[in-house]
CSV table of C-alpha atoms and ligand atoms in Angstrom, one decimal:
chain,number,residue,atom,x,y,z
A,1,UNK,CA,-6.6,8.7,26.9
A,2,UNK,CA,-9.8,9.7,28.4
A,3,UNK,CA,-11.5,11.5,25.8
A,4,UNK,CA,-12.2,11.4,22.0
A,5,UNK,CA,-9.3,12.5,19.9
A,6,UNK,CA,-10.7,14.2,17.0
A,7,UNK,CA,-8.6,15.1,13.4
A,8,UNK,CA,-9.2,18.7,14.2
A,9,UNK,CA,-9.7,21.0,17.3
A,10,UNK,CA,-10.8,24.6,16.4
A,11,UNK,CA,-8.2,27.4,17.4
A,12,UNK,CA,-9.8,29.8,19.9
A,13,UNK,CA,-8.2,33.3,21.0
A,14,UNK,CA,-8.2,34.4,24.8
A,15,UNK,CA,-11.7,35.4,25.4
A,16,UNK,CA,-11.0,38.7,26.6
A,17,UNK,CA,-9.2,39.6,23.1
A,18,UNK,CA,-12.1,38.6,21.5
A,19,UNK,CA,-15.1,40.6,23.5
A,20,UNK,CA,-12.7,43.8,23.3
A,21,UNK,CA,-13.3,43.6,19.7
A,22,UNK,CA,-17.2,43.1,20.2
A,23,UNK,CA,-17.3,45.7,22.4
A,24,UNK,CA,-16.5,47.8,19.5
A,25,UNK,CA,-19.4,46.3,17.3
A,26,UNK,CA,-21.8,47.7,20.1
A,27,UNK,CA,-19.9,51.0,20.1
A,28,UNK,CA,-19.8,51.3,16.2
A,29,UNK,CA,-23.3,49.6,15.5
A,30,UNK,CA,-22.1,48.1,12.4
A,31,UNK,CA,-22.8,44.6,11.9
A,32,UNK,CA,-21.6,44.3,8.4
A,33,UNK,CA,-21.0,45.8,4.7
A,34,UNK,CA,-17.5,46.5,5.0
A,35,UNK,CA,-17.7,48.0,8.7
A,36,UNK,CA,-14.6,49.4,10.5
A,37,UNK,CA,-13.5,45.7,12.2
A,38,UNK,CA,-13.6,44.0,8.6
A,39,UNK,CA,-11.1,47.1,7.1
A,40,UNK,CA,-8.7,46.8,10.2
A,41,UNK,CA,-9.2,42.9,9.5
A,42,UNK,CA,-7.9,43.3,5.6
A,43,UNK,CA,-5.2,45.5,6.1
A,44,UNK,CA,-3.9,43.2,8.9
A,45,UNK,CA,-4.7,39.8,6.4
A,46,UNK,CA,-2.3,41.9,3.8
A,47,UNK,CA,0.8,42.7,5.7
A,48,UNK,CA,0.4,39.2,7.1
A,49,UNK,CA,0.0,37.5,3.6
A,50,UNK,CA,1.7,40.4,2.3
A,51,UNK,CA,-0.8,40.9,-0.5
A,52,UNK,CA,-1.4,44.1,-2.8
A,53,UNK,CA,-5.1,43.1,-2.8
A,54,UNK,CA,-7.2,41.4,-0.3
A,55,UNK,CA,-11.3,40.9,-1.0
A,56,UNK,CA,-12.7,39.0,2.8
A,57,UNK,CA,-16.0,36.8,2.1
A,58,UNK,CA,-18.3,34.9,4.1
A,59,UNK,CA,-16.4,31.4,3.5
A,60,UNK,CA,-14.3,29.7,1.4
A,61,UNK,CA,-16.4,28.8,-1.2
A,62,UNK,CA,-17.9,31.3,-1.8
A,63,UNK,CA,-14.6,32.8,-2.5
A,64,UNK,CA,-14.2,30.3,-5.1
A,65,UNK,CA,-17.4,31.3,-6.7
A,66,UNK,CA,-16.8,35.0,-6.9
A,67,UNK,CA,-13.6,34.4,-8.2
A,68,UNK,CA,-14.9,32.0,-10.9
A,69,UNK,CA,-18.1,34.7,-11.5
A,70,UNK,CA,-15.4,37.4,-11.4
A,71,UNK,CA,-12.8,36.8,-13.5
A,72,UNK,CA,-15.7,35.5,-16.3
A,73,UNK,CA,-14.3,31.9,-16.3
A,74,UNK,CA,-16.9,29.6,-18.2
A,75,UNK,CA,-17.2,26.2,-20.2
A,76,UNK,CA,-14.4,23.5,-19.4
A,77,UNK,CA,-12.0,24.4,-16.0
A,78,UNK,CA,-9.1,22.0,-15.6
A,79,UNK,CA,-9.7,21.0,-11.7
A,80,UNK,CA,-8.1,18.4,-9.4
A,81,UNK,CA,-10.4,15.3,-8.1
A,82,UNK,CA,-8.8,15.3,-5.4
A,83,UNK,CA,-9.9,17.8,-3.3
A,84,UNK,CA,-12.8,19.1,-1.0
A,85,UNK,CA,-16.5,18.9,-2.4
A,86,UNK,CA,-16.2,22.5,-3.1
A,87,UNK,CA,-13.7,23.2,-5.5
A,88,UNK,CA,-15.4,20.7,-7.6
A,89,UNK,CA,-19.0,21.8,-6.6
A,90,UNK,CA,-18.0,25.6,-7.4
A,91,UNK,CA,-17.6,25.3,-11.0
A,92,UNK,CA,-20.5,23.0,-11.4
A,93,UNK,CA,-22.9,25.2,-9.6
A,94,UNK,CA,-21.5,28.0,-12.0
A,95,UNK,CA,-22.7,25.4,-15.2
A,96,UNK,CA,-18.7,24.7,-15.6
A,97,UNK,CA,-18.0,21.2,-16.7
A,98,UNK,CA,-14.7,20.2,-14.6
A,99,UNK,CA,-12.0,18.5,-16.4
A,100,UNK,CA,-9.5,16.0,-13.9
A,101,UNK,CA,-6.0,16.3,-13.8
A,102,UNK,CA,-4.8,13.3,-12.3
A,103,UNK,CA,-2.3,14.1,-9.3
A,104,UNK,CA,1.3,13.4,-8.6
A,105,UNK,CA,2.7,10.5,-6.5
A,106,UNK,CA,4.7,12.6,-4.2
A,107,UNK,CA,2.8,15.4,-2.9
A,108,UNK,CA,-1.0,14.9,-4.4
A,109,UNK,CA,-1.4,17.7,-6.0
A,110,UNK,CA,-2.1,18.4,-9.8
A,111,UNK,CA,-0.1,16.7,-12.3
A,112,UNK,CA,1.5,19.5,-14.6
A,113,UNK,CA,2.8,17.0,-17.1
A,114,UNK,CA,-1.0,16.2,-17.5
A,115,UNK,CA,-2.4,19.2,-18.2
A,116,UNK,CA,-2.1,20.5,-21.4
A,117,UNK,CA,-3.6,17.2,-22.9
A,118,UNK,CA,-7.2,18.6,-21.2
A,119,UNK,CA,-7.1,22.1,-23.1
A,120,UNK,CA,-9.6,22.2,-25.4
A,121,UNK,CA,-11.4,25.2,-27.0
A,122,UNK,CA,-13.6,25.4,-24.3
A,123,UNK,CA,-11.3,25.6,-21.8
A,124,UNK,CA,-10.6,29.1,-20.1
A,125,UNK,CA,-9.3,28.5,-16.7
A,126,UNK,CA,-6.8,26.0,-14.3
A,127,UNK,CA,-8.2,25.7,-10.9
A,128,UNK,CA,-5.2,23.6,-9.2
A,129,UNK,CA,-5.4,22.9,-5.1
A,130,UNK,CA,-2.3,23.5,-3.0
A,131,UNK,CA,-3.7,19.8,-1.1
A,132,UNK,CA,-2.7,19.8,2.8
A,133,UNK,CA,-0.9,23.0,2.1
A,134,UNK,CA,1.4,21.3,-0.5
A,135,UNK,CA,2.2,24.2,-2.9
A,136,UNK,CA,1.5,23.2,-6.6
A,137,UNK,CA,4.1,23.2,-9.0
A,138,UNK,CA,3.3,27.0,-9.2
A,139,UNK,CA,5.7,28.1,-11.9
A,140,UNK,CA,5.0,25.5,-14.9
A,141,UNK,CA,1.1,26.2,-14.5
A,142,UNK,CA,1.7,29.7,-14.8
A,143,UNK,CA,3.9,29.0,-17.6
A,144,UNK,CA,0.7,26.5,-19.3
A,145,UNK,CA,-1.8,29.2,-18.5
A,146,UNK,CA,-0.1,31.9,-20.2
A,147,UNK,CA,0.5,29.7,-23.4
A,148,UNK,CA,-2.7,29.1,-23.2
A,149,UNK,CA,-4.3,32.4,-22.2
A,150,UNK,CA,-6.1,30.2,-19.1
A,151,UNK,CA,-7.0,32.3,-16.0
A,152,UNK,CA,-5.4,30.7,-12.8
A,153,UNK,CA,-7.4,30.2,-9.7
A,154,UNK,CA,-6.0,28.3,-7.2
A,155,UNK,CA,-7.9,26.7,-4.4
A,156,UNK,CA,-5.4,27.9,-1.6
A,157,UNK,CA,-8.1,26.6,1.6
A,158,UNK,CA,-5.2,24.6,3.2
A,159,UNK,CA,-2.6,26.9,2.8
A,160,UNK,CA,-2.7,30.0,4.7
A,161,UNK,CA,0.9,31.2,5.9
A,162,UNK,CA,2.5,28.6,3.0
A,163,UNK,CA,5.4,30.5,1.2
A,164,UNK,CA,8.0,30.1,-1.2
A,165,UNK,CA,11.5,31.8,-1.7
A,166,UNK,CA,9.1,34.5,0.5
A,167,UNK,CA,6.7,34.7,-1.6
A,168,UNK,CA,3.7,34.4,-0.6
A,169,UNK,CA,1.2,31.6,-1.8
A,170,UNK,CA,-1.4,34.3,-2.4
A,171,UNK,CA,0.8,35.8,-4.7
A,172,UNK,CA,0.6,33.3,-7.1
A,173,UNK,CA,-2.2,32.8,-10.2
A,174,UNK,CA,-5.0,35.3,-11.6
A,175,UNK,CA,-6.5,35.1,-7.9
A,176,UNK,CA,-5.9,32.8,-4.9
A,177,UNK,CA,-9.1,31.6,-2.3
A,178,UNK,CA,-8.6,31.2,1.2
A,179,UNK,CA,-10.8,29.2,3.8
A,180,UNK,CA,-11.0,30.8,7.4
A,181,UNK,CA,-13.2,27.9,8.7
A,182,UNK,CA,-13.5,26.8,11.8
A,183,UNK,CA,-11.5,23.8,11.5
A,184,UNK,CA,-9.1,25.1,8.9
A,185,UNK,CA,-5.4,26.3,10.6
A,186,UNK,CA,-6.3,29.8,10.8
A,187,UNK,CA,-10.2,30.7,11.4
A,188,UNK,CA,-12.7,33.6,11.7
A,189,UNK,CA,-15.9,30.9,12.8
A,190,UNK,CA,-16.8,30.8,8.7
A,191,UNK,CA,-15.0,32.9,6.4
A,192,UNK,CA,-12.8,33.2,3.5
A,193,UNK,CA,-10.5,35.5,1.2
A,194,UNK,CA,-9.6,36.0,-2.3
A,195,UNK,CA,-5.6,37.4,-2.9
A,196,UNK,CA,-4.6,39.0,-6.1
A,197,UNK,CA,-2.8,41.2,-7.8
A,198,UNK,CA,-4.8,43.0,-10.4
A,199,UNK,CA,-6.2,46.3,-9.0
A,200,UNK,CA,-8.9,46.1,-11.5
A,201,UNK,CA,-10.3,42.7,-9.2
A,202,UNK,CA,-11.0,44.6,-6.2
A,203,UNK,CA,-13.8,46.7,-7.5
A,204,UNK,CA,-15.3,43.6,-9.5
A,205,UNK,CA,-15.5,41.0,-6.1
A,206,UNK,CA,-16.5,43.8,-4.4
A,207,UNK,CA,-19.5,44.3,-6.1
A,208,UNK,CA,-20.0,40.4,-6.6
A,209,UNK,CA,-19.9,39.9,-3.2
A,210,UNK,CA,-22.3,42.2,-1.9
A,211,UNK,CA,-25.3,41.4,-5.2
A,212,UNK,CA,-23.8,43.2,-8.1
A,213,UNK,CA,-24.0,46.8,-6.4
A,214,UNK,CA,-21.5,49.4,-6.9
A,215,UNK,CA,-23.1,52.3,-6.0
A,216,UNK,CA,-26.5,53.0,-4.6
A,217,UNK,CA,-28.1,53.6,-8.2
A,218,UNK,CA,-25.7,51.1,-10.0
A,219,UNK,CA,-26.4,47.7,-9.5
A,220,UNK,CA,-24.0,46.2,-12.6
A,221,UNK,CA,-23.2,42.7,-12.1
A,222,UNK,CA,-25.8,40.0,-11.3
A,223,UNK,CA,-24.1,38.6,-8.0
A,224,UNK,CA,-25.5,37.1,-5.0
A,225,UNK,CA,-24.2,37.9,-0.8
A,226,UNK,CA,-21.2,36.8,0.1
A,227,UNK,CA,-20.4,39.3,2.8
A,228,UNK,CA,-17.8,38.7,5.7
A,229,UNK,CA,-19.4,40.5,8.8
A,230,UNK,CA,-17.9,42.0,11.6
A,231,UNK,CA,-17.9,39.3,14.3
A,232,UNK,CA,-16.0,37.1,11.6
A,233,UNK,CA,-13.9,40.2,11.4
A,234,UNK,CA,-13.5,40.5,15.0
A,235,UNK,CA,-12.7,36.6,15.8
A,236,UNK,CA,-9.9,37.3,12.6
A,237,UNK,CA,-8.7,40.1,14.7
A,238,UNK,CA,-7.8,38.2,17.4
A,239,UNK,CA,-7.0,35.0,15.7
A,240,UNK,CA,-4.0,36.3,13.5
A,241,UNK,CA,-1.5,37.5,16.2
A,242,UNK,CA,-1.6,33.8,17.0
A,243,UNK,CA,-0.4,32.1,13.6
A,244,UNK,CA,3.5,31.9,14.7
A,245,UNK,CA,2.4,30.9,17.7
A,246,UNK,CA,0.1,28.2,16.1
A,247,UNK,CA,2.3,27.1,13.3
A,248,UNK,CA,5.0,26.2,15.9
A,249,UNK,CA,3.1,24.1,18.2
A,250,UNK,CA,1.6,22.4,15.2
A,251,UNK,CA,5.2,21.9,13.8
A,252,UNK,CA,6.4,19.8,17.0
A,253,UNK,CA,3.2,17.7,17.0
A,254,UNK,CA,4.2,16.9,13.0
A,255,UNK,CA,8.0,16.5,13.5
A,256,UNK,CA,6.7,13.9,16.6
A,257,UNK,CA,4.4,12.2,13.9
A,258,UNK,CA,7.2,11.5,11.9
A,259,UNK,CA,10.0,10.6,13.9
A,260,UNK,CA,7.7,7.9,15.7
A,261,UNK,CA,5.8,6.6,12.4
A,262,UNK,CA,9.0,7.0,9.9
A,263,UNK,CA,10.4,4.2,10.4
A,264,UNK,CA,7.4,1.8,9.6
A,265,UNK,CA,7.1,-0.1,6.5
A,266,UNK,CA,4.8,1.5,4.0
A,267,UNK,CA,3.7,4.5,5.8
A,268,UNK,CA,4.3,7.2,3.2
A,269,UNK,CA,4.1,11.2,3.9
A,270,UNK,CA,5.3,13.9,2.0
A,271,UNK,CA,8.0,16.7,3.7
A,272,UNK,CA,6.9,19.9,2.1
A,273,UNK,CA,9.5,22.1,3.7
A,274,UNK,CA,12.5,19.6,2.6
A,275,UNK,CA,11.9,21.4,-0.9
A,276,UNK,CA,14.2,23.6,-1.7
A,277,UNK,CA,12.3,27.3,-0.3
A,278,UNK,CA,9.7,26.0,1.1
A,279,UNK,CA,8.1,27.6,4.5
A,280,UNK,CA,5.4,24.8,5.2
A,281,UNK,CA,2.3,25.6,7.4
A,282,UNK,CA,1.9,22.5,9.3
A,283,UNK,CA,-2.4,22.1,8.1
A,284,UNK,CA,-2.8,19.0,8.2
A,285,UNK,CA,-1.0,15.3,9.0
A,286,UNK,CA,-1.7,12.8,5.8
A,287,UNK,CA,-0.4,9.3,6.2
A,288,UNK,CA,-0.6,7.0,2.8
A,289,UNK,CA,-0.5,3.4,3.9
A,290,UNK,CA,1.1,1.9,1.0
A,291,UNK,CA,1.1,-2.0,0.0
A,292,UNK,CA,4.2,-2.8,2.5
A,293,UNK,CA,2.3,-1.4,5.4
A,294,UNK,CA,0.4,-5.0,5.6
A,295,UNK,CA,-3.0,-3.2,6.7
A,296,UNK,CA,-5.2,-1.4,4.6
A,297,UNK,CA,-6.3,2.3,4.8
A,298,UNK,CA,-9.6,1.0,5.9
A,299,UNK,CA,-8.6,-1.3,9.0
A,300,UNK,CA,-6.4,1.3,10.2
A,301,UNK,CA,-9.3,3.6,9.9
A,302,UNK,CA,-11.6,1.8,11.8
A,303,UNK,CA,-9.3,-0.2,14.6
A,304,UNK,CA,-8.1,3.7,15.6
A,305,UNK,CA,-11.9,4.4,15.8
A,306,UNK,CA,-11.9,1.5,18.0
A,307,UNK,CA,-9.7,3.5,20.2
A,308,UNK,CA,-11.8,6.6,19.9
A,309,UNK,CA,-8.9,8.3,17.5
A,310,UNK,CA,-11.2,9.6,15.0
A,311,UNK,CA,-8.9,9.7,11.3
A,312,UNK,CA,-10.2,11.1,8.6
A,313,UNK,CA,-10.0,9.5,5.2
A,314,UNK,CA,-9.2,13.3,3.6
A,315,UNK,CA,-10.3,12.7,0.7
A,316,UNK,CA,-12.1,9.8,-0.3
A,317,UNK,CA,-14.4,9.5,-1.8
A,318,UNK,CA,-12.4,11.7,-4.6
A,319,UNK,CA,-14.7,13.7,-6.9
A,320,UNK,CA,-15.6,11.6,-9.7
A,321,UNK,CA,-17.0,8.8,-7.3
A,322,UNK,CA,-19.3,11.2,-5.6
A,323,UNK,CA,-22.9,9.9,-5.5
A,324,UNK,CA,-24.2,13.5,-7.3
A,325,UNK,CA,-21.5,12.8,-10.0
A,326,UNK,CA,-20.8,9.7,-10.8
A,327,UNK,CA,-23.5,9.1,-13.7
A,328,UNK,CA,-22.1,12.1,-15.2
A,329,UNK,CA,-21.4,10.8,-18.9
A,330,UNK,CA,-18.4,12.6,-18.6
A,331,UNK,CA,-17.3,11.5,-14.7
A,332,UNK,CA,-17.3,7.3,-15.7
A,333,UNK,CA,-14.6,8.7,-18.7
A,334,UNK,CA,-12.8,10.9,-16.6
A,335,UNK,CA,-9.2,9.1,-16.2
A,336,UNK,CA,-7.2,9.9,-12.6
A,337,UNK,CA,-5.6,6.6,-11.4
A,338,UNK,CA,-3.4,8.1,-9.1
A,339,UNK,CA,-5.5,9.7,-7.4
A,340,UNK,CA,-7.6,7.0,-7.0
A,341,UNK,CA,-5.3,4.7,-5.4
A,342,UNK,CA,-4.4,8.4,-3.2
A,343,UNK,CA,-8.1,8.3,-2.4
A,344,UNK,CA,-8.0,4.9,-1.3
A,345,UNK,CA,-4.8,4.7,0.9
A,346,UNK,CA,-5.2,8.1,2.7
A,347,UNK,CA,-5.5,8.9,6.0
A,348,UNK,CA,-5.6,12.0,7.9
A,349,UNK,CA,-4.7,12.0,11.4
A,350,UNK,CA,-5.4,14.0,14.1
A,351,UNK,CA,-3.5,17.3,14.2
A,352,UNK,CA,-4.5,20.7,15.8
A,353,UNK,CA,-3.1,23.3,18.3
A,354,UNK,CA,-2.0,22.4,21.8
A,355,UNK,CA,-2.9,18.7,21.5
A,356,UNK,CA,0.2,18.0,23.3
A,357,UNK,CA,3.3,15.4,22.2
A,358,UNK,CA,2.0,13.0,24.5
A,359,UNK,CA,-1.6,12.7,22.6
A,360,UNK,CA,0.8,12.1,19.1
A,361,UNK,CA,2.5,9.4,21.2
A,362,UNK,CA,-0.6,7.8,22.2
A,363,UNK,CA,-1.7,8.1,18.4
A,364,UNK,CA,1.5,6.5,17.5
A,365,UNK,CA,1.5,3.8,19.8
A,366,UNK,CA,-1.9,2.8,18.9
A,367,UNK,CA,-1.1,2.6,15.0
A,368,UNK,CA,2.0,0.7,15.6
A,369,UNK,CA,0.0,-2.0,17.8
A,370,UNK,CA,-2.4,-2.1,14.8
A,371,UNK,CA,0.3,-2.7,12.4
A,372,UNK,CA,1.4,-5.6,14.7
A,373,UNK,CA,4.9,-3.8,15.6
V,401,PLP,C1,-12.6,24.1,3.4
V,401,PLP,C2,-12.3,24.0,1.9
V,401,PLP,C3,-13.1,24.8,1.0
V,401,PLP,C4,-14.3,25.6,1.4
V,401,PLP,O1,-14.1,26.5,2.4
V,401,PLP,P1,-15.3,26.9,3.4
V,401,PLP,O2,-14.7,28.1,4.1
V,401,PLP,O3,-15.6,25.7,4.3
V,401,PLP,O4,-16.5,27.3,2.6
V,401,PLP,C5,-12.7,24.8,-0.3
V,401,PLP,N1,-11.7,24.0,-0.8
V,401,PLP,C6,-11.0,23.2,0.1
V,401,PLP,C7,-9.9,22.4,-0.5
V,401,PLP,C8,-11.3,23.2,1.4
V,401,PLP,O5,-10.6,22.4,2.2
């Protein structure tokens, strides 16, 4: 191969599709504050997701934050720690102390056997991670939650378009964020939504996202700017008649990935849609390179780097090992041994839209050369 192969490639729409769309920004001269692209954008995000309620923010995290702010979540949040910076970094920067769930062998996300061990008085809220698009054991957190009286907010960045028996992953928990960045499957350059199904939430993250205001003289919540504006809405636009489209081409690259590393000794993935209901979005490619693989994580990692394949080790460091964390009193005691060992022996590879078969061969080829096969 010629050129770099990054993990991710962002998706961009034909060009034309996308400057029809500006030229309504100059027509309308609305830039932002819920203009006429960002409505058109929602109602199109709700048939797609098919969602009651849709609230569209400037990113991801800050979806996370205005659903934490929101919903009045405080004191202890069970969380996984293994995850993106910003789940973690969204309850801390709300003066939440994040309690770990360790993670499951098979598909890395939370542990529900594990959770109701963590409950204390203090806690009032589950914030679980559908990992790589891997839906969470959905039904027995709800169940824990309601026991419990615990809001649910699950971090849903990596699984736009994931369903189950249908049903939308939206659809599931008190609310659900979505990440639209640029190198997430579906994007709008930065960008993000919270799904729900309470009709009260919409005027409360309304008002959070746009300081606290919900009318010109009423300003009743003390909330900061988290505002999608309309050139997000208009790159959302033209992205989303794309996701079949997308999801298809990503699905060949993955089902190539796994016919040509399946067969070597101690490469592990997880096959979301072989569970019963599943419609899988394709997100991401995560290899674990177990004991029998006879190279570690690391030398894979750095021998494909050799070859200008550029892995990432999605997610390592996990979130009790951060630098900013780690002295935490509370970090060295947290417990999440599976997810350290996940952390260690991960690897993302390189998956995005049109990459071509022929680039997952190459990828294939190199890491079965590595492995001395
Ligand atoms: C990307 C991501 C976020 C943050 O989304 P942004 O749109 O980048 O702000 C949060 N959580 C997870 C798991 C992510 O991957």
């Amino acid at each position: 191969m010629e050129k770099d192969i990054f993990v991710t490639s962002p998706f961009l729409p034909e060009k034309e599709v996308f400057l029809q769309y500006v030229d309504r920004i100059w027509d309308s001269r609305w830039l932002t504050n819920q203009g006429p692209l960002h409505e058109q954008f929602r109602g199109e995000l709700k048939s797609y997701l098919e969602a009651p309620y849709v609230t569209l923010v400037v990113n991801g995290h800050m979806a996370l934050e205005i659903a934490i702010r929101g919903l009045g979540v405080k004191g202890e949040v069970i969380t996984t720690p293994f995850t993106f910076a910003s789940t973690i970094h969204s309850l801390c920067l709300n003066n939440i102390k994040p309690v770990f769930c360790d993670i499951k062998e098979d598909d890395f996300t939370m542990n529900p056997d594990l959770i109701e061990g963590l409950i204390t008085e203090k806690t009032t809220a589950i914030m679980p991670v559908h990992v790589y698009g891997h839906l969470c054991d959905v039904e027995r957190i709800e169940a824990i939650a309601k026991k419990h009286h615990l809001k649910v907010i699950y971090d849903a960045a990596h699984a736009f378009g994931v369903k189950k028996n249908g049903k939308s992953v939206g659809m599931y928990g008190d609310a659900a964020a979505f990440s639209f960045h640029a190198t997430k499957l579906f994007n709008t350059i930065e960008g993000g939504a919270l799904v729900y199904q309470n009709p009260e939430y919409e005027r409360i993250f309304n008002a959070y996202k746009n300081f606290g205001i919900e009318g010109e003289e009423e300003i009743v919540f003390v909330g900061g700017n988290a505002k999608m504006n309309e050139f997000q809405s208009a790159m959302g636009l033209a992205n989303l008649p794309y996701m079949e489209q997308i999801i298809e081409d990503r699905k060949s690259a993955t089902l190539k990935y796994r016919e040509l590393l399946g067969k070597l000794p101690g490469i592990y993935f997880y096959i979301p849609e072989e569970v019963e209901g599943i419609k899988y979005n394709y997100a991401y490619m995560p290899i674990q390179i177990r004991e029998e693989a006879g190279v570690s994580r690391d030398r894979l990692y750095e021998e494909l780097k050799r070859e200008r394949i550029f892995a990432r080790k999605y997610f390592y460091p996990i979130a009790t090992q951060y630098d900013c964390y780690r002295d935490l009193p509370y970090m060295k005691t947290s417990k999440a041994p599976v997810a350290e060992k996940v952390g260690d022996s991960i690897l993302t590879l390189p998956l995005y839209y049109n990459m071509g078969l022929d680039t997952v061969t190459f990828i294939c080829e190199k890491i079965c050369k590595i492995m001395g096969r």
